[in-house]
Coordinates of C-alpha atoms and ligand atoms in Angstrom, one line a residue:
M705 CA 121.8 105.2 89.6
T706 CA 121.6 101.5 90.1
N707 CA 120.8 99.4 93.2
L708 CA 119.0 102.2 95.0
N709 CA 115.8 100.1 95.3
Q710 CA 118.0 97.4 96.9
A711 CA 119.7 100.0 99.2
W712 CA 116.4 101.4 100.4
F713 CA 114.9 98.1 101.0
D714 CA 117.9 97.0 103.0
R715 CA 117.6 100.1 105.2
A716 CA 113.9 99.5 105.5
Q717 CA 114.3 96.0 106.6
V718 CA 116.5 97.0 109.4
V719 CA 113.9 99.5 110.9
I720 CA 110.6 98.2 109.5
P721 CA 109.5 94.5 109.8
G722 CA 109.9 92.9 106.3
G723 CA 110.7 96.4 105.0
V724 CA 107.1 97.2 104.5
D725 CA 104.3 98.9 106.4
S726 CA 101.6 96.7 104.8
P727 CA 102.3 93.1 103.9
V728 CA 100.6 93.4 100.5
R729 CA 103.5 95.6 99.5
S730 CA 106.1 93.0 100.1
F731 CA 107.3 90.9 97.2
G732 CA 107.0 87.8 99.4
S733 CA 104.7 85.9 97.0
V734 CA 106.4 86.9 93.8
G735 CA 110.1 87.1 94.9
G736 CA 112.6 89.8 94.4
T737 CA 113.1 93.3 95.7
P738 CA 110.3 95.8 95.8
Y739 CA 110.7 99.0 93.9
T740 CA 110.7 102.0 96.3
V741 CA 108.5 104.8 95.0
A742 CA 109.9 108.3 94.8
R743 CA 106.9 109.9 93.2
G744 CA 103.8 109.4 91.0
A745 CA 101.9 111.4 88.5
G746 CA 98.7 110.3 86.9
A747 CA 98.9 106.7 85.8
Y748 CA 102.7 106.4 86.5
V749 CA 105.0 106.0 89.4
W750 CA 108.8 106.5 89.4
D751 CA 111.1 104.5 91.7
V752 CA 114.2 105.8 93.5
E753 CA 116.3 104.8 90.5
G754 CA 114.2 106.9 88.2
T755 CA 112.5 103.9 86.5
R756 CA 109.0 104.7 85.3
Y757 CA 106.2 102.2 85.7
L758 CA 102.7 102.4 84.4
D759 CA 101.0 101.7 87.7
Y760 CA 98.0 99.4 88.1
V761 CA 98.3 99.3 91.9
Q762 CA 97.1 103.0 92.5
S763 CA 97.4 102.6 96.2
Y764 CA 95.2 99.4 96.0
G765 CA 92.3 101.6 94.8
A766 CA 92.8 104.8 96.8
S767 CA 93.7 106.8 93.7
L768 CA 90.7 107.1 91.3
L769 CA 92.1 110.1 89.5
G770 CA 95.7 108.8 89.4
H771 CA 98.6 110.1 91.4
A772 CA 99.2 113.8 92.4
H773 CA 96.2 115.2 90.5
P774 CA 96.9 119.0 90.3
A775 CA 93.5 120.1 91.6
V776 CA 93.9 117.7 94.6
V777 CA 97.3 118.8 95.2
E778 CA 96.1 122.4 95.3
V779 CA 93.3 121.8 97.8
L780 CA 95.8 120.0 100.0
R781 CA 98.2 122.9 99.9
D782 CA 95.4 125.3 100.9
A783 CA 94.1 123.0 103.6
A784 CA 97.5 122.4 105.1
A785 CA 98.1 126.2 105.4
L786 CA 95.1 126.5 107.6
G787 CA 96.2 123.8 110.0
T788 CA 96.0 120.1 109.8
T789 CA 94.0 118.9 112.8
F790 CA 92.2 120.6 115.6
G791 CA 90.1 118.2 117.8
A792 CA 87.1 120.3 116.9
P793 CA 84.5 120.1 114.1
T794 CA 85.6 121.5 110.7
P795 CA 83.6 122.4 107.6
G796 CA 85.5 119.9 105.5
E797 CA 84.1 116.9 107.2
V798 CA 80.6 118.2 106.8
V799 CA 81.1 118.8 103.2
L800 CA 82.5 115.3 102.5
A801 CA 79.7 113.7 104.4
E802 CA 77.2 115.7 102.4
L803 CA 78.8 114.7 99.1
M804 CA 78.6 111.0 100.1
T805 CA 75.0 111.1 101.5
E806 CA 73.8 113.1 98.5
R807 CA 75.1 110.4 96.1
V808 CA 74.1 107.2 98.0
A809 CA 70.3 106.6 98.4
G810 CA 69.5 105.6 102.0
L811 CA 72.8 106.7 103.3
E812 CA 71.6 109.4 105.6
Q813 CA 74.6 109.8 107.9
V814 CA 78.2 108.9 108.0
R815 CA 80.8 108.9 110.7
L816 CA 84.3 109.5 109.3
V817 CA 87.3 107.6 110.5
S818 CA 90.9 107.2 109.3
S819 CA 91.0 103.8 107.5
G820 CA 88.9 101.1 106.0
T821 CA 89.8 98.8 108.9
E822 CA 88.4 101.2 111.4
A823 CA 85.2 101.8 109.2
V824 CA 84.3 98.1 109.2
M825 CA 85.3 97.4 112.8
S826 CA 83.0 100.2 113.9
A827 CA 80.2 99.2 111.7
V828 CA 80.3 95.8 113.1
R829 CA 80.3 97.2 116.6
L830 CA 77.3 99.4 115.7
A831 CA 75.5 96.5 114.1
R832 CA 76.0 94.5 117.3
G833 CA 75.0 97.4 119.5
A834 CA 71.9 98.2 117.5
T835 CA 70.6 94.6 117.3
G836 CA 71.7 93.3 120.7
R837 CA 73.2 90.3 118.9
D838 CA 76.7 88.8 118.6
K839 CA 77.1 86.8 115.5
I840 CA 78.6 88.2 112.3
V841 CA 78.7 86.4 109.0
K842 CA 81.5 87.1 106.5
F843 CA 82.5 85.4 103.3
D844 CA 85.5 83.3 102.6
G845 CA 88.2 85.3 100.8
C846 CA 86.7 88.7 101.5
Y847 CA 89.0 91.1 103.2
H848 CA 87.5 93.6 105.7
G849 CA 90.7 95.1 107.2
H850 CA 92.8 93.8 110.0
S851 CA 90.5 94.1 113.1
D852 CA 90.6 90.9 115.2
A853 CA 87.1 89.7 114.6
L854 CA 87.5 89.9 110.8
L855 CA 90.8 88.3 110.4
V856 CA 89.5 85.0 109.4
A857 CA 89.5 83.5 106.0
G858 CA 90.6 86.9 104.7
G859 CA 91.6 87.7 101.1
S860 CA 94.4 90.0 99.9
G861 CA 97.6 89.7 102.0
V862 CA 96.1 87.1 104.4
A863 CA 95.4 84.8 101.3
Q864 CA 98.7 85.7 99.8
M865 CA 100.5 84.5 102.8
G866 CA 98.5 81.4 102.9
L867 CA 97.0 82.1 106.4
P868 CA 93.7 80.9 107.6
G869 CA 93.7 84.0 109.8
S870 CA 96.3 85.6 112.1
A871 CA 98.4 84.7 115.0
G872 CA 97.6 86.9 118.0
V873 CA 93.9 86.8 117.4
T874 CA 92.1 84.9 120.2
A875 CA 89.5 82.2 119.7
G876 CA 87.2 84.5 121.6
A877 CA 87.7 87.4 119.1
V878 CA 86.7 85.3 116.2
G879 CA 84.2 83.0 118.1
D880 CA 81.3 85.1 116.8
T881 CA 82.5 85.2 113.2
I882 CA 80.9 82.7 110.9
V883 CA 82.5 82.2 107.5
A884 CA 80.4 81.2 104.4
P885 CA 81.3 80.7 100.8
Y886 CA 80.9 83.8 98.5
N887 CA 78.0 83.6 96.1
T888 CA 75.9 81.3 98.3
V889 CA 73.3 82.8 100.5
P890 CA 73.7 81.3 104.0
R891 CA 70.8 80.4 106.1
L892 CA 70.7 82.7 109.0
D893 CA 69.2 82.6 112.5
D894 CA 68.3 85.3 115.0
A895 CA 71.7 85.3 116.7
V896 CA 73.1 87.1 113.7
A897 CA 73.7 90.8 114.1
A898 CA 75.0 91.4 110.6
V899 CA 76.1 89.9 107.3
L900 CA 79.2 91.6 106.0
V901 CA 80.0 91.5 102.3
E902 CA 82.1 93.0 99.6
P903 CA 79.4 93.6 97.0
V904 CA 82.1 92.8 94.4
A905 CA 84.8 90.5 96.0
A906 CA 88.0 92.5 95.0
N907 CA 90.5 91.0 97.5
M908 CA 90.5 87.5 96.2
N909 CA 91.4 88.7 92.7
L910 CA 87.9 89.6 91.3
V911 CA 84.7 87.6 91.9
A912 CA 81.5 89.4 90.9
P913 CA 78.4 88.6 92.7
S914 CA 75.8 86.4 90.9
S915 CA 72.7 88.1 90.0
E916 CA 70.9 86.4 93.0
F917 CA 73.5 86.7 95.6
L918 CA 73.2 90.2 97.0
Q919 CA 69.4 90.1 96.7
G920 CA 69.3 86.8 98.5
L921 CA 71.4 88.2 101.3
R922 CA 69.0 91.2 101.7
A923 CA 66.0 88.9 101.9
E924 CA 67.7 86.5 104.3
C925 CA 68.8 89.4 106.5
D926 CA 65.2 90.8 106.5
R927 CA 63.8 87.4 107.4
V928 CA 65.8 87.1 110.7
G929 CA 66.2 90.9 111.4
A930 CA 69.9 91.0 110.8
L931 CA 71.7 94.0 109.3
L932 CA 73.2 93.9 105.8
I933 CA 76.6 95.6 105.7
F934 CA 78.2 96.5 102.4
D935 CA 82.0 96.8 102.7
E936 CA 82.4 99.4 99.9
V937 CA 85.9 100.3 100.9
I938 CA 86.9 99.3 97.3
T939 CA 83.7 99.6 95.4
G940 CA 82.4 102.9 96.9
F941 CA 82.7 105.7 94.4
R942 CA 84.7 103.5 92.1
L943 CA 82.2 100.9 90.9
D944 CA 79.6 103.6 90.2
F945 CA 78.8 107.2 91.1
A946 CA 76.7 106.0 93.9
G947 CA 78.5 102.7 94.6
A948 CA 77.3 99.1 94.8
E949 CA 73.7 99.8 95.9
H950 CA 73.0 101.7 92.7
Y951 CA 75.0 99.3 90.6
F952 CA 73.2 96.2 91.8
N953 CA 70.0 97.7 93.0
V954 CA 70.2 96.2 96.5
T955 CA 70.2 98.5 99.6
P956 CA 72.3 97.5 102.7
D957 CA 71.6 98.7 106.2
L958 CA 75.1 99.9 106.8
W959 CA 77.9 101.0 104.4
C960 CA 81.7 101.1 104.9
F961 CA 83.9 103.3 102.8
G962 CA 87.6 104.1 102.5
K963 CA 90.1 104.3 99.7
V964 CA 88.6 106.7 97.1
I965 CA 86.9 108.9 99.6
G966 CA 90.3 110.0 101.0
G967 CA 91.6 111.1 97.6
G968 CA 94.9 109.4 98.5
L969 CA 94.9 110.3 102.2
P970 CA 93.9 108.3 105.2
V971 CA 90.1 108.2 105.5
G972 CA 87.3 105.7 106.1
A973 CA 83.7 106.2 106.8
F974 CA 80.6 104.0 107.9
G975 CA 77.1 105.1 107.6
G976 CA 73.5 104.2 107.2
R977 CA 70.0 105.5 108.3
S978 CA 70.1 108.2 111.1
A979 CA 67.9 105.9 113.2
V980 CA 70.7 103.3 113.2
L981 CA 73.5 105.8 113.5
S982 CA 71.9 107.4 116.5
S983 CA 73.2 104.4 118.5
L984 CA 76.6 105.8 118.3
A985 CA 78.2 108.0 121.0
P986 CA 77.6 110.8 121.8
L987 CA 73.9 110.1 121.0
G988 CA 73.8 106.5 122.0
P989 CA 75.7 103.7 123.8
V990 CA 78.0 102.4 121.0
Y991 CA 81.3 104.0 121.6
Q992 CA 83.5 105.0 118.7
A993 CA 86.1 107.8 118.4
G994 CA 89.2 109.0 116.7
T995 CA 91.8 111.9 117.3
L996 CA 92.3 112.4 113.5
S997 CA 88.8 111.4 112.4
G998 CA 87.5 113.7 109.7
N999 CA 90.9 115.2 109.3
P1000 CA 91.0 118.4 107.3
L1001 CA 93.6 117.3 104.8
A1002 CA 91.9 114.0 104.1
T1003 CA 88.4 115.4 103.8
A1004 CA 89.6 118.3 101.5
A1005 CA 91.2 115.7 99.1
G1006 CA 88.3 113.3 99.2
A1007 CA 85.7 116.0 98.6
K1008 CA 87.8 117.3 95.7
V1009 CA 87.9 113.9 94.1
L1010 CA 84.2 113.3 94.4
R1011 CA 83.5 116.7 92.9
L1012 CA 85.9 116.1 90.0
V1013 CA 84.3 112.9 88.9
A1014 CA 81.1 113.1 87.1
R1015 CA 78.4 110.4 86.8
S1016 CA 79.3 109.9 83.1
D1017 CA 83.0 109.3 84.0
Y1018 CA 82.2 106.0 85.6
A1019 CA 80.4 104.7 82.5
A1020 CA 83.2 105.8 80.3
L1021 CA 85.9 104.2 82.5
S1022 CA 83.9 101.0 82.7
A1023 CA 83.6 100.8 79.0
R1024 CA 87.3 101.4 78.6
V1025 CA 88.1 98.7 81.1
A1026 CA 85.8 96.2 79.4
A1027 CA 87.7 96.7 76.1
F1028 CA 91.0 96.6 78.0
A1029 CA 89.9 93.3 79.6
S1030 CA 89.0 91.8 76.1
G1031 CA 92.4 93.0 74.9
L1032 CA 94.3 91.4 77.7
A1033 CA 92.4 88.1 77.4
E1034 CA 93.1 88.0 73.7
A1035 CA 96.7 88.8 73.9
I1036 CA 97.4 86.4 76.8
G1037 CA 95.4 83.6 75.1
A1038 CA 97.4 84.1 71.9
A1039 CA 100.5 83.5 74.0
G1040 CA 99.3 80.0 74.9
L1041 CA 97.8 80.5 78.4
Y1042 CA 94.2 80.1 79.5
V1043 CA 93.0 83.5 80.9
A1044 CA 90.0 85.1 82.4
A1045 CA 89.9 88.9 82.9
P1046 CA 86.5 89.3 84.7
V1047 CA 85.2 92.9 85.3
A1048 CA 82.6 94.6 87.4
G1049 CA 82.3 98.3 86.4
P1050 CA 85.9 99.5 86.2
L1051 CA 87.2 96.8 88.5
L1052 CA 89.3 94.2 86.7
G1053 CA 90.6 90.8 87.8
L1054 CA 93.1 88.5 86.0
F1055 CA 93.3 84.8 86.2
L1056 CA 96.0 82.8 84.4
S1057 CA 96.2 79.0 83.9
R1058 CA 97.9 76.4 81.8
E1059 CA 94.5 74.4 81.8
P1060 CA 91.1 75.4 80.8
F1061 CA 89.1 76.6 83.8
D1062 CA 85.7 78.1 84.8
V1063 CA 85.7 81.6 86.0
P1064 CA 85.8 81.3 89.8
R1065 CA 82.6 82.1 91.8
D1066 CA 84.1 81.7 95.3
F1067 CA 87.4 81.5 97.1
S1068 CA 88.0 77.8 96.5
G1069 CA 88.0 78.4 92.7
V1070 CA 90.1 81.5 93.1
K1071 CA 92.7 79.8 95.2
A1072 CA 93.5 77.1 92.8
L1073 CA 94.2 79.5 90.1
C1074 CA 96.2 82.1 92.2
E1075 CA 98.3 79.3 93.6
N1076 CA 99.3 77.8 90.2
G1077 CA 102.5 79.9 90.1
L1078 CA 102.0 81.6 86.8
Y1079 CA 101.3 85.0 88.3
R1080 CA 104.9 85.3 89.7
S1081 CA 106.5 85.1 86.2
F1082 CA 103.9 87.2 84.6
F1083 CA 104.3 89.9 87.2
H1084 CA 108.1 90.1 86.9
A1085 CA 107.8 90.1 83.1
M1086 CA 105.4 93.0 83.2
L1087 CA 107.5 94.9 85.8
E1088 CA 110.6 94.4 83.5
R1089 CA 108.6 96.0 80.8
G1090 CA 107.6 99.0 82.9
V1091 CA 104.1 97.9 84.0
A1092 CA 103.5 97.6 87.8
L1093 CA 100.8 95.2 88.8
A1094 CA 100.2 94.4 92.5
P1095 CA 102.9 91.9 93.8
G1096 CA 100.2 89.3 94.6
A1097 CA 97.8 87.1 92.6
Y1098 CA 94.9 87.8 94.9
E1099 CA 94.8 91.6 94.1
I1100 CA 93.0 93.2 91.1
L1101 CA 94.1 95.8 88.6
F1102 CA 93.2 99.4 89.3
V1103 CA 92.7 101.4 86.2
S1104 CA 92.6 105.1 87.1
M1105 CA 90.9 107.8 85.2
A1106 CA 94.4 109.0 84.3
H1107 CA 95.2 105.8 82.4
S1108 CA 95.0 106.8 78.7
D1109 CA 93.8 104.6 75.8
E1110 CA 97.4 104.5 74.6
D1111 CA 98.5 103.3 78.1
L1112 CA 95.9 100.5 77.9
A1113 CA 96.8 99.5 74.4
R1114 CA 100.6 99.4 75.3
T1115 CA 99.7 97.3 78.3
V1116 CA 97.8 94.7 76.2
A1117 CA 100.8 94.4 73.9
L1118 CA 103.2 93.9 76.8
A1119 CA 100.9 91.4 78.5
G1120 CA 101.1 89.3 75.4
Q1121 CA 104.9 89.3 75.7
A1122 CA 104.7 88.6 79.4
A1123 CA 102.3 85.8 79.0
E1124 CA 104.8 84.2 76.5
V1125 CA 107.5 84.4 79.2
A1126 CA 105.1 83.0 81.8
A1127 CA 104.0 80.1 79.5
R1128 CA 107.6 79.1 79.0
S1129 CA 108.4 79.3 82.8
Ligands
PLP1133 C1 91.3 97.9 101.9 C2 90.1 97.2 102.4 C3 89.8 97.4 103.7 C4 90.8 97.9 104.7 O1 91.0 99.3 104.5 P1 92.4 99.9 105.2 O2 92.3 101.3 104.8 O3 93.5 99.3 104.5 O4 92.3 99.7 106.6 C5 88.5 96.9 104.1 N1 87.7 96.4 103.3 C6 88.0 96.3 102.0 C7 87.0 95.7 101.0 C8 89.2 96.7 101.5 O5 89.5 96.5 100.2

């Protein structure tokens, strides 16, 4: 069947703005018609025309085990048969919270929500409520979901669309948000409630923190009594068995999670020490709520994923991704482009250029590379060869635990071909 992708996209555009429910899915920055996914299994997705793609989008990091893992599907079936939402406590939310707090040192309590956006928005409110201060510091190019106060200098889709922020956000909503360059420790004062950071910046392509950055933030927060918030919506339970704290040996005051902990269903969570979390309603004055929070399907899937992944699996995946990154860099370099494929654990970025360049340390460096136009042709050349990358240069590649060595080797070979196409473009 041909043209079914176009047919679905045409229908979608009539009833859904831009045909997509999240702008990062649009092909706006790469051009063309998005493939509409009919199903996925492991490392692969199939579109409505039956074309198979080796998938490095993996729901932007939500799928750690790959698509439709049989054990996850099974717990979902079982959970669905018992009822999908009650408006009362359920065992599943307790189990997921226990699994998370057992792994992450210092994370004593979590409150479950339904998205990463909600998690970060609520953590910021909690930080303000707990400190009695207003200002929030975020870093240029980091993405923290689409809540008003954090929609400034965002990465991911905000960067992709070349927006400084968003229309519809009042000056008042962002008036207490201070933006600083990544990898430089800002000087704080005692008006700052919290410093919010992606411990590995993974929404402006990939920028790893320098060895001093996170420690410097910890020290500066301590100096003025501000809270340090790690937005681990991507890094949580993907970077490492216990997340960024364990990986970098820096302990935040509050954590935000999402993506992986939902096992492919809508979940977010924020947490920290009980003494801080006790400011939340019903114990304290900071209000936060959600009809579907701690949803039985989502908590069942998330708990299953956390249980299926062993500590050693992270090291193994990181080692495979490191080799994959070298392979990609070599193949793309041999095709005549300059390339960097920075990694942090199993997180993988990709920068392409016609000129030599330094690996970016902040958003200004990233932007110059992501706007050079090469990604667009590289992306399409890969897609034509059956490899789906995210349709935007500011996203990273997600290698799931279902990607085989053969999948990665084939990707390297195809990346060499795609780089030749891009170099000629
Ligand atoms: C994806 C993401 C979010 C937002 O999560 P949603 O589930 O899309 O609302 C927040 N922070 C980071 C670091 C993310 O990558």
